[in-house]
mmCIF file of C-alpha atoms in Angstrom:
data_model
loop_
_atom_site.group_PDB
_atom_site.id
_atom_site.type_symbol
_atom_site.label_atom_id
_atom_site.label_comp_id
_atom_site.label_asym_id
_atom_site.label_seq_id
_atom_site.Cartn_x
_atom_site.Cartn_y
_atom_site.Cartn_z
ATOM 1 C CA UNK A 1 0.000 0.000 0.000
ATOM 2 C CA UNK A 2 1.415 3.104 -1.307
ATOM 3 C CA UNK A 3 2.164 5.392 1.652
ATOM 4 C CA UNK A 4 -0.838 8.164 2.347
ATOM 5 C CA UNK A 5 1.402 10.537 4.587
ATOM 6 C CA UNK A 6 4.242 10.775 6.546
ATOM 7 C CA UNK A 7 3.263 11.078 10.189
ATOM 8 C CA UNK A 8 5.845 12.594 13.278
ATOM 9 C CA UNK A 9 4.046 11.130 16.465
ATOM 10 C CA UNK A 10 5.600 12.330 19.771
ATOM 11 C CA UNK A 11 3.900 10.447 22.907
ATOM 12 C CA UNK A 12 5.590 9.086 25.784
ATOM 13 C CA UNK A 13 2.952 7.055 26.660
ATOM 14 C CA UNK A 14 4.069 4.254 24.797
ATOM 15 C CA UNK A 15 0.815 1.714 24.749
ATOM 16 C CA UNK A 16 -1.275 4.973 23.554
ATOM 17 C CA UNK A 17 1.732 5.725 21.129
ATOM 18 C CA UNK A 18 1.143 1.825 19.919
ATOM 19 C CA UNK A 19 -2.346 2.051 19.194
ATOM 20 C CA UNK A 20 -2.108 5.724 17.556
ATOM 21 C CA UNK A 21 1.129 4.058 15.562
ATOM 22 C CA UNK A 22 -0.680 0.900 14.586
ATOM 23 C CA UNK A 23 -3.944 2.163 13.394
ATOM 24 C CA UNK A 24 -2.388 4.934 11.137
ATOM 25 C CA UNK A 25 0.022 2.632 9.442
ATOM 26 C CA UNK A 26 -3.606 0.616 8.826
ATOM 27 C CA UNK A 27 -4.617 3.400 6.923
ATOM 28 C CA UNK A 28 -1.864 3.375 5.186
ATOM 29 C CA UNK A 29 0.389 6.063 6.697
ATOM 30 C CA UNK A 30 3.908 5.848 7.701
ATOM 31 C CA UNK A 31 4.748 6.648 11.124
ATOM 32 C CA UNK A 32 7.744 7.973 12.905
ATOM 33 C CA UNK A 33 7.126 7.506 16.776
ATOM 34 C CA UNK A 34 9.484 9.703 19.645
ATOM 35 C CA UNK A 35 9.030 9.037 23.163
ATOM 36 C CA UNK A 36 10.143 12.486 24.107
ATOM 37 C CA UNK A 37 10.499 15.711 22.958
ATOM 38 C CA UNK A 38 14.191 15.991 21.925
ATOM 39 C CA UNK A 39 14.091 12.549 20.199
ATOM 40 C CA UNK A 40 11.176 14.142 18.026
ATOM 41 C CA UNK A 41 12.801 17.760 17.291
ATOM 42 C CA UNK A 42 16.027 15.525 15.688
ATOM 43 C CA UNK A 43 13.488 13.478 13.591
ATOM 44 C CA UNK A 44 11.730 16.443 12.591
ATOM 45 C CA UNK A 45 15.160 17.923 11.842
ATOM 46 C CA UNK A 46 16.813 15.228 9.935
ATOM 47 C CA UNK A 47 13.340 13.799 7.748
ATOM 48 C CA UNK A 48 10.546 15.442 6.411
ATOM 49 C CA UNK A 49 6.720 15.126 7.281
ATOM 50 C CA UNK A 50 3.556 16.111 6.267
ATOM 51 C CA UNK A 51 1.972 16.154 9.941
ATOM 52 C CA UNK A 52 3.081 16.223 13.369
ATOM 53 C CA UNK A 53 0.945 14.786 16.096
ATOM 54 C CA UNK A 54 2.458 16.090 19.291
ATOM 55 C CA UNK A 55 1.887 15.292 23.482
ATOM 56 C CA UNK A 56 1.781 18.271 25.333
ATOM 57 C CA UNK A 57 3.091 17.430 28.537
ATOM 58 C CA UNK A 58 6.890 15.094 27.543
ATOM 59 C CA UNK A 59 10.044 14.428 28.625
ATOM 60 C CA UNK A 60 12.866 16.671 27.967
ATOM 61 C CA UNK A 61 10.841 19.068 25.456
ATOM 62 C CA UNK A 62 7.473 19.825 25.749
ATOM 63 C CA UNK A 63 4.961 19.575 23.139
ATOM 64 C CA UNK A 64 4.684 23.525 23.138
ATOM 65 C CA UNK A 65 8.646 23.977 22.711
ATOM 66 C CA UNK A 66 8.708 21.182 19.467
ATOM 67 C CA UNK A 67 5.816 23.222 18.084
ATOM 68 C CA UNK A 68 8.260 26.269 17.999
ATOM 69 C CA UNK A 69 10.779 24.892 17.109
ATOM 70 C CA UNK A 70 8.973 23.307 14.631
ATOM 71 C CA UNK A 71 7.178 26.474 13.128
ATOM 72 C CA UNK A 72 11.041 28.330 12.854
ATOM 73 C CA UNK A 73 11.938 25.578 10.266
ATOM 74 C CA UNK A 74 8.208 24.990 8.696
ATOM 75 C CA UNK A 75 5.167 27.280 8.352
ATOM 76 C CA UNK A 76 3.475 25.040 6.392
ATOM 77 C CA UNK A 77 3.350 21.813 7.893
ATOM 78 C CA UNK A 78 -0.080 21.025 10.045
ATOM 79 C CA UNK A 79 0.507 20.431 14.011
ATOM 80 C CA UNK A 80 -2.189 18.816 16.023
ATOM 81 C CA UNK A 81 -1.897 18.646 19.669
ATOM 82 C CA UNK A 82 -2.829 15.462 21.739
ATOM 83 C CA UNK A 83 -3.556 16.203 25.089
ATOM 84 C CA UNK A 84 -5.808 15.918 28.354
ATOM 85 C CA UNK A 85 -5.574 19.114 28.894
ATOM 86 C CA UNK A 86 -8.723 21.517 28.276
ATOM 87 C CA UNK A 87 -8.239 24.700 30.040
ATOM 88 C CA UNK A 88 -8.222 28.012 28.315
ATOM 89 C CA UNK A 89 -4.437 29.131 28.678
ATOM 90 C CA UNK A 90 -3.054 25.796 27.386
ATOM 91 C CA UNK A 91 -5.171 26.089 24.330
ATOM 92 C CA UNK A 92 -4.010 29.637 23.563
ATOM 93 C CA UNK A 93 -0.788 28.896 24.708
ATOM 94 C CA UNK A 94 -1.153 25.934 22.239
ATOM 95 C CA UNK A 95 -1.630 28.388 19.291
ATOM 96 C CA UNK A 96 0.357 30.883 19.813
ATOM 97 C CA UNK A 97 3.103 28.235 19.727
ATOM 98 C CA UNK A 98 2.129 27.269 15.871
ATOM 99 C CA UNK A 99 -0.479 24.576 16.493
ATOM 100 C CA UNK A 100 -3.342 24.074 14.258
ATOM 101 C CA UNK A 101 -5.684 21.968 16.651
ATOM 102 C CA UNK A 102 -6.361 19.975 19.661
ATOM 103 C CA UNK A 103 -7.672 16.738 20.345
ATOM 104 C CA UNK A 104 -8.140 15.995 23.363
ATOM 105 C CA UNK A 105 -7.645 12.872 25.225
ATOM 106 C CA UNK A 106 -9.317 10.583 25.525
ATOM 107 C CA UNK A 107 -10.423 10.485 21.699
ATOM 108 C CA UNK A 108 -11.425 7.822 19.121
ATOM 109 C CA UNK A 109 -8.951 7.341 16.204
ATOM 110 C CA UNK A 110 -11.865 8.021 13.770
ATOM 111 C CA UNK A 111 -12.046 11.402 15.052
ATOM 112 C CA UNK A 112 -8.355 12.047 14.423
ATOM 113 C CA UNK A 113 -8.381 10.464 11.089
ATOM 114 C CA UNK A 114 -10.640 13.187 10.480
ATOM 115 C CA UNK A 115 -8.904 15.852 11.930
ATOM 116 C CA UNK A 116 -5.729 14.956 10.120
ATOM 117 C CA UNK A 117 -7.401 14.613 6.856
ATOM 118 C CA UNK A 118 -9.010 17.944 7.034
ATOM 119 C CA UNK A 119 -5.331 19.786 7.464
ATOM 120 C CA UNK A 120 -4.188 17.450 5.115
ATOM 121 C CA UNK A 121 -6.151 18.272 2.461
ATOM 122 C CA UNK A 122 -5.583 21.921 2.883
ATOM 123 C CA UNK A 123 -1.875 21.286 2.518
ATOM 124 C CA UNK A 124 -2.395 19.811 -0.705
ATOM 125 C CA UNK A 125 -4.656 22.600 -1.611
ATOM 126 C CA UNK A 126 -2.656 25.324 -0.351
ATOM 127 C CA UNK A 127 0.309 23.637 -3.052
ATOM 128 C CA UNK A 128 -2.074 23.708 -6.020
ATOM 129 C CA UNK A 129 -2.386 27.446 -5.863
ATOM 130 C CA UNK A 130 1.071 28.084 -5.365
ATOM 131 C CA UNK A 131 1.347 30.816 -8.092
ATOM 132 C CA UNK A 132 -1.745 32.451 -6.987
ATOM 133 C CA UNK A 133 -1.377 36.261 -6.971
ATOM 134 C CA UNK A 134 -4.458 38.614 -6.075
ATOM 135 C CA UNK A 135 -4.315 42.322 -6.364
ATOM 136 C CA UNK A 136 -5.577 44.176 -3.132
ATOM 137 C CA UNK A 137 -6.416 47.923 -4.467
ATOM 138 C CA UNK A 138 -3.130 49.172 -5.092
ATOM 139 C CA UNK A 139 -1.357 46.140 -3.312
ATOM 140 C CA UNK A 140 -0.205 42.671 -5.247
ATOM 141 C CA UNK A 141 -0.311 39.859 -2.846
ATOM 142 C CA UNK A 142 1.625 36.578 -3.445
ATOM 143 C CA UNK A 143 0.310 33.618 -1.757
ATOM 144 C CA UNK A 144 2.999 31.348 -2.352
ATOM 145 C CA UNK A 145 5.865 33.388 -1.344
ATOM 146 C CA UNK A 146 3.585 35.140 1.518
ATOM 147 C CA UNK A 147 4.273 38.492 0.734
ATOM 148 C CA UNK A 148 2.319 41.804 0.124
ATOM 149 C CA UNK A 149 3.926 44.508 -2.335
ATOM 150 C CA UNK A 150 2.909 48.336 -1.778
ATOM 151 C CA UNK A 151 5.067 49.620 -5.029
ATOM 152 C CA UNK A 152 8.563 49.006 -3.587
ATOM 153 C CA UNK A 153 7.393 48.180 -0.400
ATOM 154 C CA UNK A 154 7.521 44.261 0.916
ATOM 155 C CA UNK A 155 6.133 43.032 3.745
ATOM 156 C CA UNK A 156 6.152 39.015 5.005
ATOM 157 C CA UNK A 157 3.357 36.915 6.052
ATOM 158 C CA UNK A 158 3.232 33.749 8.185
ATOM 159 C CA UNK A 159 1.403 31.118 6.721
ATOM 160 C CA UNK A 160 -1.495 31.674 8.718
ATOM 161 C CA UNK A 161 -1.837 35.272 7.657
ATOM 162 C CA UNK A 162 -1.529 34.467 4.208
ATOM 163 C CA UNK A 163 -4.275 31.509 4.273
ATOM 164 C CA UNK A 164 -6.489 33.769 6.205
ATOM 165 C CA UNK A 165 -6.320 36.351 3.712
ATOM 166 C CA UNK A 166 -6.395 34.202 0.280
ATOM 167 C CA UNK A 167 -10.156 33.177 1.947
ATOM 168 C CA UNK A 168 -10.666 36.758 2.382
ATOM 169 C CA UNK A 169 -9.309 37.639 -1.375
ATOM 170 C CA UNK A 170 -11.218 34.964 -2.841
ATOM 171 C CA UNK A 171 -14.140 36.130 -1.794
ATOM 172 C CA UNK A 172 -13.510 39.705 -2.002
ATOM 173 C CA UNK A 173 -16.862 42.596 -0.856
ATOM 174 C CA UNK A 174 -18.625 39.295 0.506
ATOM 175 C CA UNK A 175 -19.800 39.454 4.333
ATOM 176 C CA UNK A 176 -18.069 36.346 5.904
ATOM 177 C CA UNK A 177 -19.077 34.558 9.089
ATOM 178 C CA UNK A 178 -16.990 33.938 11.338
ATOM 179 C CA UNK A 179 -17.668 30.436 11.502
ATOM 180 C CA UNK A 180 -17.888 29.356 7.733
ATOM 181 C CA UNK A 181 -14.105 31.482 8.041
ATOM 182 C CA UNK A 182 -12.797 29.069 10.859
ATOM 183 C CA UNK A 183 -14.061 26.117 8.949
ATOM 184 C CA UNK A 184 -12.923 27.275 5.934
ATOM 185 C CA UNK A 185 -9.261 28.454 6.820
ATOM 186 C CA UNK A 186 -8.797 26.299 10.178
ATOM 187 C CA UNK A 187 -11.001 22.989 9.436
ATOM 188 C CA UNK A 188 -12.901 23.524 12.806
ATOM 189 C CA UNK A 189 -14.886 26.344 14.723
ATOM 190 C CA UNK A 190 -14.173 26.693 18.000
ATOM 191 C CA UNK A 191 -13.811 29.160 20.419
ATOM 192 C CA UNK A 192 -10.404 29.220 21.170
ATOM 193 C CA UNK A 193 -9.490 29.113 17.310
ATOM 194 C CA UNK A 194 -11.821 32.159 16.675
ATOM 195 C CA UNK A 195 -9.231 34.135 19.625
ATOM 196 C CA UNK A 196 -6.642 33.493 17.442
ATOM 197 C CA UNK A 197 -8.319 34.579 14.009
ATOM 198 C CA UNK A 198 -8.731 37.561 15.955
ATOM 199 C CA UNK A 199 -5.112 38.785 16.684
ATOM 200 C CA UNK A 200 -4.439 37.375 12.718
ATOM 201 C CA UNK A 201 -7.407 39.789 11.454
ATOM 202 C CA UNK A 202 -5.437 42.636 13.277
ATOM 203 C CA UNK A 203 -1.953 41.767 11.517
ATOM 204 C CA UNK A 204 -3.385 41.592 8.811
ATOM 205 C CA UNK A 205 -5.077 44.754 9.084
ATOM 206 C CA UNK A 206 -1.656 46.603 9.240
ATOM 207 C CA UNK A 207 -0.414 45.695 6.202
ATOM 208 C CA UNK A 208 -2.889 47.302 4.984
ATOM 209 C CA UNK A 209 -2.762 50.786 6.808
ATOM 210 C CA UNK A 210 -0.420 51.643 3.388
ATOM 211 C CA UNK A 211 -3.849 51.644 0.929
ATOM 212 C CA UNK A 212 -6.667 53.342 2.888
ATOM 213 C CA UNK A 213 -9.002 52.029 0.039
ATOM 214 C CA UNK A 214 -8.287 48.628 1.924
ATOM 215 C CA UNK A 215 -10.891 47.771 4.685
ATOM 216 C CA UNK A 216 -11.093 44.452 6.578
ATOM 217 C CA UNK A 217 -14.545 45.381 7.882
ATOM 218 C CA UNK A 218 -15.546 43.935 11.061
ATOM 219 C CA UNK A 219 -19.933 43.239 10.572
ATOM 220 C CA UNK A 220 -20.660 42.776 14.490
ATOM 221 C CA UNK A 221 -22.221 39.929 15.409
ATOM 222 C CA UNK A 222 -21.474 38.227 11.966
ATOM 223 C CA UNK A 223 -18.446 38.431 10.640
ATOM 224 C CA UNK A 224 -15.584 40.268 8.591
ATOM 225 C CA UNK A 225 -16.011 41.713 4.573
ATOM 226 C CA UNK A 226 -12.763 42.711 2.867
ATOM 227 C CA UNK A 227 -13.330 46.181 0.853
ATOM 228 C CA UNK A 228 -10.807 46.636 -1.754
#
């Protein structure tokens, strides 16, 4: 069976890390598993994956340090968390670290098939429109090589901001809610993921304090609508 996706699994609990292991190589994906932390950061370093499944709470590196790490090297790649924990600061603390989701333990492996295949799929998506370029009034932006151009003016994106505001572009003067955005840019809607579209709507409304024309309209109690 040809190979669906190469899979970094960090999780020191090794009978969990078993069953995870075993039933993804069933669906025919090829798994890399790291007890700890560290072990996983070298993997990461040395191979290359299309998804990391990380513990939160591991030896010698924490799931929130790999995720760093991880995101210095690698915008691109999708990080889901596993963990037990469900309070409010982890979670944010979970994003701001690069991670694109939680699930949270105890969980069936059908719903993190899901959850992987959703990020998944945007990965590949996100690839066939790499030479996608919009024009924002006055501004050119290039998805691929996340940048906006004001004339000679540059400025960089992360790969969240740029996502965020292809949706945005592609349906430009359209009043968007914030839940068909979430599921649309982030695969899920949920609470703690709509904090952190938040502080991305504000980056992202800074680039574009250099074209006044350019307004990421905020429709309360709805959504957002991109004037350009």
């Amino acid at each position: 069976m040809q190979s669906k996706a190469k899979v970094l699994l960090a999780e020191d609990d090794a009978s969990l890390a078993f069953v995870i292991k075993d039933n993804l190589e069933e669906e025919g994906y090829e798994v890399t598993w790291c007890a700890d932390g560290e072990t996983a950061l070298q993997q990461f370093q040395k191979n290359s994956y299309d998804i990391c499944l990380l513990d939160v709470m591991m030896p010698v590196k924490d799931g929130f340090t790999i995720a760093k790490k991880i995101r210095q090297k690698n915008d691109l790649v999708p990080i889901l968390f596993l963990t037990a924990r469900s309070l409010e600061q982890d979670k944010l603390e979970g994003f701001k670290s690069g991670a694109d989701d939680y699930v949270t333990k105890p969980f069936s492996m059908k719903e993190l098939l899901m959850r992987m295949e959703v990020f998944l799929r945007r990965t590949k998506k996100m690839h066939s429109d790499d030479n996608k370029e919009y024009r924002i009034g006055t501004l050119r932006f290039l998805y691929n090589s996340l940048k906006i151009f004001h004339g000679e003016e540059e400025f960089s994106l992360t790969q969240r901001e740029a996502d965020l505001l292809k949706f945005f572009c592609d349906h430009n003067n359209r009043v968007l809610k914030r839940e068909e955005i979430l599921l649309s840019v982030w695969g899920k809607d949920d609470y703690f993921l709509g904090r952190s579209m938040d502080v991305f709507i504000t980056r992202l409304r800074k680039h574009f304090k250099s074209d006044p024309n350019v307004v990421l309209e905020t429709i309360h109690g709805i959504g957002f609508r991109l004037n350009a």
